[in-house]
Coordinates of C-alpha atoms in Angstrom, one line a residue:
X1 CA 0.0 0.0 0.0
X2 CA 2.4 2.5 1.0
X3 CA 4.4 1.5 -2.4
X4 CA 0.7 2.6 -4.3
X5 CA 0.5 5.8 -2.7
X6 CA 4.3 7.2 -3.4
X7 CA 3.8 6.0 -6.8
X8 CA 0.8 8.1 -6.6
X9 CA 2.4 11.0 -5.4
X10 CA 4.8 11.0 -8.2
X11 CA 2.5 10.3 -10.7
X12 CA 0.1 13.3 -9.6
X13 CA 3.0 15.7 -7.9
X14 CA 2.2 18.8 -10.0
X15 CA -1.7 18.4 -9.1
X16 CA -0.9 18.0 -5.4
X17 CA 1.3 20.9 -5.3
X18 CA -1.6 22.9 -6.9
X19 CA -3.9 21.4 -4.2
X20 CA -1.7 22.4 -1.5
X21 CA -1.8 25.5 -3.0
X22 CA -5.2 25.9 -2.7
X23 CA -6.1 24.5 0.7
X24 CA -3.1 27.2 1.7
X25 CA -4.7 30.1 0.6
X26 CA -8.5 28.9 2.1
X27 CA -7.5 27.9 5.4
X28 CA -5.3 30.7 5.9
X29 CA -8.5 32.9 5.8
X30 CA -11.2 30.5 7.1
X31 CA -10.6 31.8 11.0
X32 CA -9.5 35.1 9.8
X33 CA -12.8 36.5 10.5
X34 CA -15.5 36.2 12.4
X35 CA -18.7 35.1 11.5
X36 CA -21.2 38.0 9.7
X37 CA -24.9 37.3 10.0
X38 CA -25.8 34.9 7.4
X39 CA -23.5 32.7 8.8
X40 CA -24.2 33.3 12.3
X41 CA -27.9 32.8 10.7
X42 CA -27.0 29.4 9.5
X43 CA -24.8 28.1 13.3
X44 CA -28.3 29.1 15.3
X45 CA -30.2 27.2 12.9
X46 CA -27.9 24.2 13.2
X47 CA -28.4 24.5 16.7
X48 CA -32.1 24.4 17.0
X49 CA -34.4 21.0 18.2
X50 CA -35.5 19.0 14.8
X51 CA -38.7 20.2 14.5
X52 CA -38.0 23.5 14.5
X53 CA -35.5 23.4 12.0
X54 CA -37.8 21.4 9.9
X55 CA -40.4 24.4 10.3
X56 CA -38.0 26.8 9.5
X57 CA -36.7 25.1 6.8
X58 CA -40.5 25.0 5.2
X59 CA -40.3 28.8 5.3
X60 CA -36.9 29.5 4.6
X61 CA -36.2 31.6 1.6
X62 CA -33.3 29.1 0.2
X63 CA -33.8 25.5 -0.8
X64 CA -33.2 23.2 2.0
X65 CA -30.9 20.9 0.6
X66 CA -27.8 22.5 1.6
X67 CA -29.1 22.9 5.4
X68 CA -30.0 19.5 5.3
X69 CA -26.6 18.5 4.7
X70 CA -24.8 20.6 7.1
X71 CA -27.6 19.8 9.9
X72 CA -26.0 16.2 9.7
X73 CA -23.2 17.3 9.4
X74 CA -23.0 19.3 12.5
X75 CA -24.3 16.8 14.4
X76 CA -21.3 14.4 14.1
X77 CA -18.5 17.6 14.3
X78 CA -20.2 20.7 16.1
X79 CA -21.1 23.9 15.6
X80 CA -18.3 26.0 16.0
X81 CA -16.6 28.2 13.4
X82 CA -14.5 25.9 12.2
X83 CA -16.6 22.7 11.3
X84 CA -19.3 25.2 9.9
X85 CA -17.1 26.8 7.3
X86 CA -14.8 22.9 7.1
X87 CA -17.4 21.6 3.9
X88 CA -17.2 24.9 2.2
X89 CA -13.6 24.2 2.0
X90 CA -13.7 20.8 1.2
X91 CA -16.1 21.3 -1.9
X92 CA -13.9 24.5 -3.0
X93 CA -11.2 22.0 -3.5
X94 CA -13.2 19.2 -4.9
X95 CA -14.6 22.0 -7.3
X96 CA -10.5 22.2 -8.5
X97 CA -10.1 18.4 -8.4
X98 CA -13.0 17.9 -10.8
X99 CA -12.4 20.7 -13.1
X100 CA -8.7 18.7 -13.5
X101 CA -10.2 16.0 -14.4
X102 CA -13.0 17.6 -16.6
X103 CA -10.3 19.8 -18.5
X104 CA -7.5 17.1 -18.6
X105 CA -10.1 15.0 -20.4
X106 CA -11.1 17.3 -22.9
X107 CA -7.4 19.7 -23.3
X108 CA -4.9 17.3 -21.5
X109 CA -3.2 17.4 -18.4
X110 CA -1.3 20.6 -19.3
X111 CA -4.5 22.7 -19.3
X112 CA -6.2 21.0 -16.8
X113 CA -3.2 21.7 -14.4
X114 CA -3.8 25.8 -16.2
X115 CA -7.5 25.3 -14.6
X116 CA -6.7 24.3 -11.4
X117 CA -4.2 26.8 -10.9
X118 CA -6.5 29.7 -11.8
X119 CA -9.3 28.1 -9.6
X120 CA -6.8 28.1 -6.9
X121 CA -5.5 31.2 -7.1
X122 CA -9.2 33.2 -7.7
X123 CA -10.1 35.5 -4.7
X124 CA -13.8 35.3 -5.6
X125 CA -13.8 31.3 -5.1
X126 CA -11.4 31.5 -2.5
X127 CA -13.4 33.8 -0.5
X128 CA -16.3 31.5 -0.6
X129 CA -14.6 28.4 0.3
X130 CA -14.2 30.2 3.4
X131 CA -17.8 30.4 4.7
X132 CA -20.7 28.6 6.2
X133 CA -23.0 29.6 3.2
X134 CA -24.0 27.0 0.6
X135 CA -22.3 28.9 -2.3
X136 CA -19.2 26.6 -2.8
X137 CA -21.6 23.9 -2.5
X138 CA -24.2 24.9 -4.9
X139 CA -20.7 25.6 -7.5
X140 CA -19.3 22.2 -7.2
X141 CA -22.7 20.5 -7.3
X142 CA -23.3 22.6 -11.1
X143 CA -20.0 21.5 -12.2
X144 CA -20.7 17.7 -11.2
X145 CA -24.0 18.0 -12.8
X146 CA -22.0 20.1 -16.1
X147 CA -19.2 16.9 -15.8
X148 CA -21.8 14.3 -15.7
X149 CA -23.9 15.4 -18.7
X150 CA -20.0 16.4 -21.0
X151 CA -19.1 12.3 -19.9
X152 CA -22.8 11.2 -21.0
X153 CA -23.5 9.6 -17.5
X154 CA -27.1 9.7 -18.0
X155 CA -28.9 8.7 -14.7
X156 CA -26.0 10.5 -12.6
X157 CA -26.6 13.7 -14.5
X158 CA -30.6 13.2 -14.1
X159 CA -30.2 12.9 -9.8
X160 CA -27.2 15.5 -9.6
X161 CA -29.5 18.0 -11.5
X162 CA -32.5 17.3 -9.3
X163 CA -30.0 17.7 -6.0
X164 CA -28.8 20.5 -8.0
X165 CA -32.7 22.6 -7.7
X166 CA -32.8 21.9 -4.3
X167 CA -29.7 23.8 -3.5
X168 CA -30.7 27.4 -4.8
X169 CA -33.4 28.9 -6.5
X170 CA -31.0 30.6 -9.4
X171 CA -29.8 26.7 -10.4
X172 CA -33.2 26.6 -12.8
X173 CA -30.7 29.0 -15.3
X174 CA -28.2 26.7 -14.9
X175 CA -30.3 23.5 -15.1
X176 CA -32.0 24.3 -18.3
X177 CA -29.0 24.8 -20.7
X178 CA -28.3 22.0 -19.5
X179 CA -31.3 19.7 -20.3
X180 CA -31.7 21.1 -23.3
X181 CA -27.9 20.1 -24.5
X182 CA -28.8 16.3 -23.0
X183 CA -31.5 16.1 -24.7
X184 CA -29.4 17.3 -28.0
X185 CA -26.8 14.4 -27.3
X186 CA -30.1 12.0 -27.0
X187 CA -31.7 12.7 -30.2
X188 CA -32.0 9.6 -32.3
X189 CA -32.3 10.8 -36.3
X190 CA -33.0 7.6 -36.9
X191 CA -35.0 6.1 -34.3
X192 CA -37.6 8.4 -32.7
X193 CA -38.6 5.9 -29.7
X194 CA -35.3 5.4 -29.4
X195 CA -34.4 9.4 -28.6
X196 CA -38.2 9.6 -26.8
X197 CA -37.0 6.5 -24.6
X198 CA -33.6 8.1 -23.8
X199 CA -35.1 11.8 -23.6
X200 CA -38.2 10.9 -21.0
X201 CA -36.7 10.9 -17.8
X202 CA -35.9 14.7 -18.5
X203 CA -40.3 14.9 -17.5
X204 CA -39.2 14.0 -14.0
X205 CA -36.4 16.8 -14.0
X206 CA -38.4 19.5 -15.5
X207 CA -41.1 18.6 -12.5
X208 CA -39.1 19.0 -10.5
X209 CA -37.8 22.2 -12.1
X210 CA -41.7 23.9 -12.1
X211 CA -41.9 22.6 -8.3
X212 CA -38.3 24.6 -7.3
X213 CA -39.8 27.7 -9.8
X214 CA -42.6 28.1 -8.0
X215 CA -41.1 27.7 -4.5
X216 CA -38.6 30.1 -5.0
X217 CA -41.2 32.8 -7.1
X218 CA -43.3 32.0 -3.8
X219 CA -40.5 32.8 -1.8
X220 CA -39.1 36.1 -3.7
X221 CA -42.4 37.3 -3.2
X222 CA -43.3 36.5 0.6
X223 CA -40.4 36.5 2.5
X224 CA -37.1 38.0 0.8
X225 CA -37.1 41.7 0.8
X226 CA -34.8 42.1 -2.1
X227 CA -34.6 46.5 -1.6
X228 CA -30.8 45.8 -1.0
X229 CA -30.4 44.5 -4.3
X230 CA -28.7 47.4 -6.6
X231 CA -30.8 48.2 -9.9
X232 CA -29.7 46.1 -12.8
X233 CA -28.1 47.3 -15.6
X234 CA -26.0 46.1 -18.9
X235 CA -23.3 47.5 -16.4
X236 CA -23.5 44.1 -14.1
X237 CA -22.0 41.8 -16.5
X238 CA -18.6 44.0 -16.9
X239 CA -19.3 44.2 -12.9
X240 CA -19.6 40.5 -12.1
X241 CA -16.5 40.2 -14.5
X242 CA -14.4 41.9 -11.9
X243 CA -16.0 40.1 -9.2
X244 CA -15.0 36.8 -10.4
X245 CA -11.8 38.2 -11.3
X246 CA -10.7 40.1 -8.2
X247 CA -13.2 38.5 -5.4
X248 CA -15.6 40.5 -3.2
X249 CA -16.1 41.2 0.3
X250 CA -18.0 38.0 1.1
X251 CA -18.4 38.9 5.1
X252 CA -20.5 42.2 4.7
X253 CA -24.5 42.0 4.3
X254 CA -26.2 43.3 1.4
X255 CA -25.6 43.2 -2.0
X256 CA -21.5 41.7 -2.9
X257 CA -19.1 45.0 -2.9
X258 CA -15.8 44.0 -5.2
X259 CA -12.7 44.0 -3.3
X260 CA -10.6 47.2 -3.7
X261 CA -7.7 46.9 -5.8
X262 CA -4.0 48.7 -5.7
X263 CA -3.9 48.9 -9.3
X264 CA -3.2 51.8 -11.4
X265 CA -6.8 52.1 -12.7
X266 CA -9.8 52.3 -10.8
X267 CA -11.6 48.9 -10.0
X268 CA -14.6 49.8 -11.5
X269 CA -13.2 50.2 -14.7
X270 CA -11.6 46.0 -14.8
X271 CA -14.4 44.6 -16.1
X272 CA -14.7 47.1 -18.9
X273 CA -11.0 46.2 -20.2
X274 CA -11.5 42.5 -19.9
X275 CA -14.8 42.4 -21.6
X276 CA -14.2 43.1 -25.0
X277 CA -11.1 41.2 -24.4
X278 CA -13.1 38.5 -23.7
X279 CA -15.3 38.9 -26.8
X280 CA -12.8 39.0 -29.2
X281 CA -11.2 36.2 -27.8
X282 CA -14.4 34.4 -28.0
X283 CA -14.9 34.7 -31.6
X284 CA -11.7 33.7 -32.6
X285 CA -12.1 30.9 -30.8
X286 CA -15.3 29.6 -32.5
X287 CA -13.3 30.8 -36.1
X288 CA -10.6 28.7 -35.1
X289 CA -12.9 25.5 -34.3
X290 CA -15.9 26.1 -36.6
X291 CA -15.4 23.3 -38.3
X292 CA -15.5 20.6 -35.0
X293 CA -19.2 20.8 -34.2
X294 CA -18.8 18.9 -30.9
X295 CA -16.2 21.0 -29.4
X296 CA -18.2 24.2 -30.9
X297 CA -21.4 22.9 -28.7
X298 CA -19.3 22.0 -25.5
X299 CA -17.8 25.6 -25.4
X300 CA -21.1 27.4 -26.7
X301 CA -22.6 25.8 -23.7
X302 CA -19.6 26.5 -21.4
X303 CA -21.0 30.2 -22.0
X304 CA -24.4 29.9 -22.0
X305 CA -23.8 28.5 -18.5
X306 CA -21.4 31.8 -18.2
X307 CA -23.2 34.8 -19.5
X308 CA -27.2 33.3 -19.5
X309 CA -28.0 33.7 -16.2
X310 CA -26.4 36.9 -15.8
X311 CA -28.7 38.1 -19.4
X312 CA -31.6 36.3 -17.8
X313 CA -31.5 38.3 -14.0
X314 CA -31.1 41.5 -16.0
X315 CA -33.9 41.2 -18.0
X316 CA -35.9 40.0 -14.9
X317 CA -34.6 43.1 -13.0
X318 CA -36.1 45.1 -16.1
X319 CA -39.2 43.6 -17.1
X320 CA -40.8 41.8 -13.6
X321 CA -40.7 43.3 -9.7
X322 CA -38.2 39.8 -9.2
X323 CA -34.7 42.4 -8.9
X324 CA -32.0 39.3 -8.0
X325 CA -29.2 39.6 -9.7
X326 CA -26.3 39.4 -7.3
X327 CA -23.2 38.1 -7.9
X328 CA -23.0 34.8 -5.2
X329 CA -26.4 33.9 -6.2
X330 CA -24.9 33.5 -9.9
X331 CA -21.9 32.0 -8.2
X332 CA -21.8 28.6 -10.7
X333 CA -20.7 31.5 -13.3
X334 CA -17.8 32.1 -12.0
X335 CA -16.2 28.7 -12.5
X336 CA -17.7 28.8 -15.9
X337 CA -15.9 31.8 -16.8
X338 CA -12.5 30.0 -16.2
X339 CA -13.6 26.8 -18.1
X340 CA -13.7 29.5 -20.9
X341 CA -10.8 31.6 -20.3
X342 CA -8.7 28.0 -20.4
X343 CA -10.8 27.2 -23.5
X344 CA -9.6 29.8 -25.5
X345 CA -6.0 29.9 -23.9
X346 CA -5.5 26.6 -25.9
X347 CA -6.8 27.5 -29.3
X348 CA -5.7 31.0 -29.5
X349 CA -2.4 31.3 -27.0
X350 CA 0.4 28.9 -26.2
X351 CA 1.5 27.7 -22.9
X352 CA 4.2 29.8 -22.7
X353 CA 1.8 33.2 -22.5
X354 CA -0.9 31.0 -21.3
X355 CA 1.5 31.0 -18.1
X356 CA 2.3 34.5 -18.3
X357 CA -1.0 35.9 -17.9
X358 CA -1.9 33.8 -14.9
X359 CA 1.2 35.1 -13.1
X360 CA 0.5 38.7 -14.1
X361 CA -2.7 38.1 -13.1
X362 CA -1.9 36.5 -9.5
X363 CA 0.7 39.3 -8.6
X364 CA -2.5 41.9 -9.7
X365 CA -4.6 39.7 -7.1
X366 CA -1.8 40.5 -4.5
X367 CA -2.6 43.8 -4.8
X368 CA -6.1 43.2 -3.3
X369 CA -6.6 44.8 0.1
X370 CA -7.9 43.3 2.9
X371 CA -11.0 43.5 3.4
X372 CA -12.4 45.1 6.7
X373 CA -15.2 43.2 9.1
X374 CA -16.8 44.7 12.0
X375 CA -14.7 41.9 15.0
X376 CA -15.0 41.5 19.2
X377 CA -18.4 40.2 19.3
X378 CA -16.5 36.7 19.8
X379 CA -14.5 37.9 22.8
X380 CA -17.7 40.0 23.9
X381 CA -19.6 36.8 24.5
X382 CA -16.2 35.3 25.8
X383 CA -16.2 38.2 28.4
X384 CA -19.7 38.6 29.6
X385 CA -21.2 34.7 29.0
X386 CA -21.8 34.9 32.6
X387 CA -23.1 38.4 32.6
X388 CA -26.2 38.4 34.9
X389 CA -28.1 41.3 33.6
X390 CA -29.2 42.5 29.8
X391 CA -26.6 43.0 26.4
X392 CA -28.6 45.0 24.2
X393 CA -27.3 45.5 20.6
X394 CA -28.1 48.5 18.5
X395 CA -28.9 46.3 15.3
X396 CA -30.3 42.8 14.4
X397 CA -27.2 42.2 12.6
X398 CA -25.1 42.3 15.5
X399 CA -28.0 40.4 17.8
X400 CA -27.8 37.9 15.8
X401 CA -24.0 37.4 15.4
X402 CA -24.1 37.4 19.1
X403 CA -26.8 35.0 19.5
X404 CA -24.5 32.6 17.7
X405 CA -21.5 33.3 19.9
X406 CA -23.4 33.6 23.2
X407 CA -25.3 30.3 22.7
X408 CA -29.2 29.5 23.1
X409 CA -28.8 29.1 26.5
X410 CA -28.2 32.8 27.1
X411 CA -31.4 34.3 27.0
X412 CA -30.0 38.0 28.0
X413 CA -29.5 39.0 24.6
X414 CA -31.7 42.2 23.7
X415 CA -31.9 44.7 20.7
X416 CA -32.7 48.0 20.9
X417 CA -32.3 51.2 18.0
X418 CA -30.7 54.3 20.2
X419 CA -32.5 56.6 17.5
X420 CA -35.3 54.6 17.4
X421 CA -35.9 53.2 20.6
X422 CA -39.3 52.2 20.5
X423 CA -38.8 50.2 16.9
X424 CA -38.5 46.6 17.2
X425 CA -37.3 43.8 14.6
X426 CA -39.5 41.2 14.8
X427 CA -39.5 40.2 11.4
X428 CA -36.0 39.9 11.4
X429 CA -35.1 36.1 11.0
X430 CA -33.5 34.7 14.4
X431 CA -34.2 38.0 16.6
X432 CA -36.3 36.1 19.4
X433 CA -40.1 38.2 20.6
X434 CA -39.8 40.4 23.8
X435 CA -36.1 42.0 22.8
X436 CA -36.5 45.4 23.7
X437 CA -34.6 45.9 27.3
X438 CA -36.4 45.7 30.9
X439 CA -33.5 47.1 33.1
X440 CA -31.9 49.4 31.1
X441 CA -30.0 51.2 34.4
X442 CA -28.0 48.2 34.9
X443 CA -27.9 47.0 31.0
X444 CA -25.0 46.9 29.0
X445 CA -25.0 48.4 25.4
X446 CA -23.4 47.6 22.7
X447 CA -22.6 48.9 19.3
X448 CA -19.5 49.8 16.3
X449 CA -21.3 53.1 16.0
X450 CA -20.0 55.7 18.7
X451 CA -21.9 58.3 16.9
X452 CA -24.9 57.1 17.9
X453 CA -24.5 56.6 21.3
X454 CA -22.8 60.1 22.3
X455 CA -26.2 61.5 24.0
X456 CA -27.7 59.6 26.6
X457 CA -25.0 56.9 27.2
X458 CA -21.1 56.6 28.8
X459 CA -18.5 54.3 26.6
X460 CA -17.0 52.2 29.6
X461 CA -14.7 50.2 27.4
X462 CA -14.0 49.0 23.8
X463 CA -13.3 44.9 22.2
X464 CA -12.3 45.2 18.8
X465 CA -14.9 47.1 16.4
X466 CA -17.5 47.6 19.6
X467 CA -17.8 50.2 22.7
X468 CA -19.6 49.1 24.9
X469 CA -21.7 51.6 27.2
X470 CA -23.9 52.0 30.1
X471 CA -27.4 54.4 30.2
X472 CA -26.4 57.5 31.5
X473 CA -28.3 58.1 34.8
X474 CA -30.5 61.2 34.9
X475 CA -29.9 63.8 37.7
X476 CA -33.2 64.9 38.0

């Protein structure tokens, strides 16, 4: 055995390197931070008794598949930071692994090694291999399902793409092109019960498709308030350009801000050089292969899978009240935009400059600053778990951070707006009823906004981005 596995080793040295690689530059940023509130959202559900997680599940505006997993999950390795964000790692790296093998298949090992590289290396996936959030999940299940349908694994494709509309409510753009190529490769000229025989359990699929639709059109309508989303434009598709090129700030709530960048040009303007780049290198591509149909289809799809659901959330944005286009929700794109990039590296470059622009572009990736996360609500609940009396937060972001880190056993927790005191957020997901504060004389505030508590309160000390205050007592 141990004979097998240094012949192994030496066999695959060059993809383990890249591996290591990888895992390096995820792990190194997987406890960098502390949880924001989806995650924090997503420990506290872990956490709860079955049944309520099944009825929270029911309403939840994601598909439940990916809860479902980590729910068994956490029950064999915990809750805590680590474990939580461990499988987002482990399928950012299986993500690599497979598109080796799906690239080395179809370009040989050269480019596949190319592929795993840039997937290694990419700030955007890195970032999200770092985070208890179903996005690297919901990647590497579309590229199994992608893989599966390119090596004509029939029932495998059928199930993976199934598992694949359970995971998020977007995979329908992804899960059509799809279908639609299958059912291309299944076509029979000669035998029509043949290509209906082959063809039919694609009913069961699209089924299940109308089912997922209508769930998540229920959900958009009912329970996501999508206000936060920015107004789409043709403007996204340079912007999600960037985004996959340079990474975004995955910790911060809202819609997905792109990293800043040291570079000599503004940020904004990336994604407006490498776009008609892109385009020109597209089309000589499909000159230089015009004539080999199947390889034509396989990277024609490659970009539907790319640029269609980006087309198909901007005309959405336009033409319905569903405004969803943000760029982790279309985060299968991403990986489809490298299976392109290598695509056209080897028809229209050679290795040599193939290898030249990934190093330019990793020392440009270098010049991406870190980003900057609210941090101390960890070492708040470390300080005051035995705190008798209230903690009152001055937003349900923070509350519910906190709620995470303090545990449900703590029961202390309260939120409360200082401009707003009377408002309360009880249709915020995971704020408990009855959080406004009862003993506010010997409460304890706290908040990152020192602006806000100037008038009526004393800062008594500070843990990393939070003061935390008393209530001033009144002299009269």
């Amino acid at each position: 055995m141990p004979k097998k596995i240094l012949t192994f080793i030496k066999l695959n040295t060059d993809i383990l390197l890249i591996l290591m690689i990888a895992i390096f530059f995820r792990a190194k940023d997987m406890l960098a931070f502390e949880f924001w509130v989806d995650e924090a959202f997503t420990g506290i559900l872990m956490r709860l008794p079955v049944r309520e997680f099944l009825q929270i599940l029911s309403h939840d505006a994601h598909p439940p598949l990916f809860n479902v997993f980590l729910r068994i999950w956490s029950t064999f390795f915990g809750t805590g930071e680590f474990f939580l964000r461990l499988p987002s790692l482990i399928f950012g790296v299986l993500t690599i692994i497979l598109s080796y093998i799906l690239v080395k298949k179809a370009l040989g090992k050269t480019f596949g090694l190319i592929c795993a590289l840039l997937m290694s290396i990419n700030p955007f996936l890195i970032g999200y291999s770092t985070e208890a959030r179903s996005y690297s999940f919901y990647g590497f299940l579309t590229l199994l399902t992608f893989s599966f349908l390119i090596f004509q694994k029939r029932l495998p494709f059928l199930i993976s793409s199934v598992f694949l509309l359970f995971t998020h409510y977007i995979a329908p753009l992804y899960v059509i092109p799809m279908l639609v190529f299958f059912v291309h490769q299944n076509l029979n000229k000669k035998s029509l019960a043949m290509s209906l025989k082959k063809c039919s359990p694609v009913i069961f699929v699209l089924v299940i498709l109308v089912i997922t639709v209508f769930m998540g059109l229920n959900a958009s309508g009912d329970k996501i308030n999508t206000d936060w989303v920015r107004k789409v434009s043709l403007n996204n598709i340079p912007r999600s350009i960037t985004s996959y090129s340079y990474g975004v700030k995955v910790k911060l709530p809202g819609a997905d801000e792109i990293n800043n960048v040291n570079l000599y040009i503004n940020k904004n303007y990336i994604g407006y050089i490498i776009l008609p780049i892109y385009i020109l290198s597209v089309i000589l591509y499909l000159y230089k292969v015009k004539q080999d149909k199947n390889e034509l289809l396989k990277f024609l799809l490659i970009n539907v899978l790319f640029i269609g659901p980006q087309v198909v959330l901007i005309l959405a944005g336009y033409f319905t009240r569903y405004n969803l286009y943000v760029e982790r929700y279309l985060f299968p794109s991403s990986i489809f935009f490298i299976l392109s990039v290598i695509y056209i590296f080897n028809k229209i470059t050679s290795f040599e400059i193939s290898i030249i622009i990934i190093l330019f572009y990793f020392f440009t990736t270098l010049r991406i600053q870190r980003p900057y996360y609210h941090s101390g609500l960890k070492e708040i609940a470390r300080q005051y778990r035995n705190f008798s009396n209230e903690m009152v937060f001055s937003s349900p972001v923070d509350y519910v951070i906190a709620r995470y880190y303090f545990g449900e056993n703590f029961l202390n927790i309260k939120i409360q707006d200082p401009q707003n005191p009377s408002f309360t957020f009880y249709n915020w997901p995971r704020v408990r009823n009855n959080t406004l504060p009862t003993n506010k004389i010997d409460a304890v505030y706290v908040s990152p906004f020192e602006n806000t508590m100037k008038e009526n309160f004393i800062k008594i000390s500070e843990i990393g981005s939070f003061g935390i205050y008393r209530k001033k007592i009144s002299s009269k």
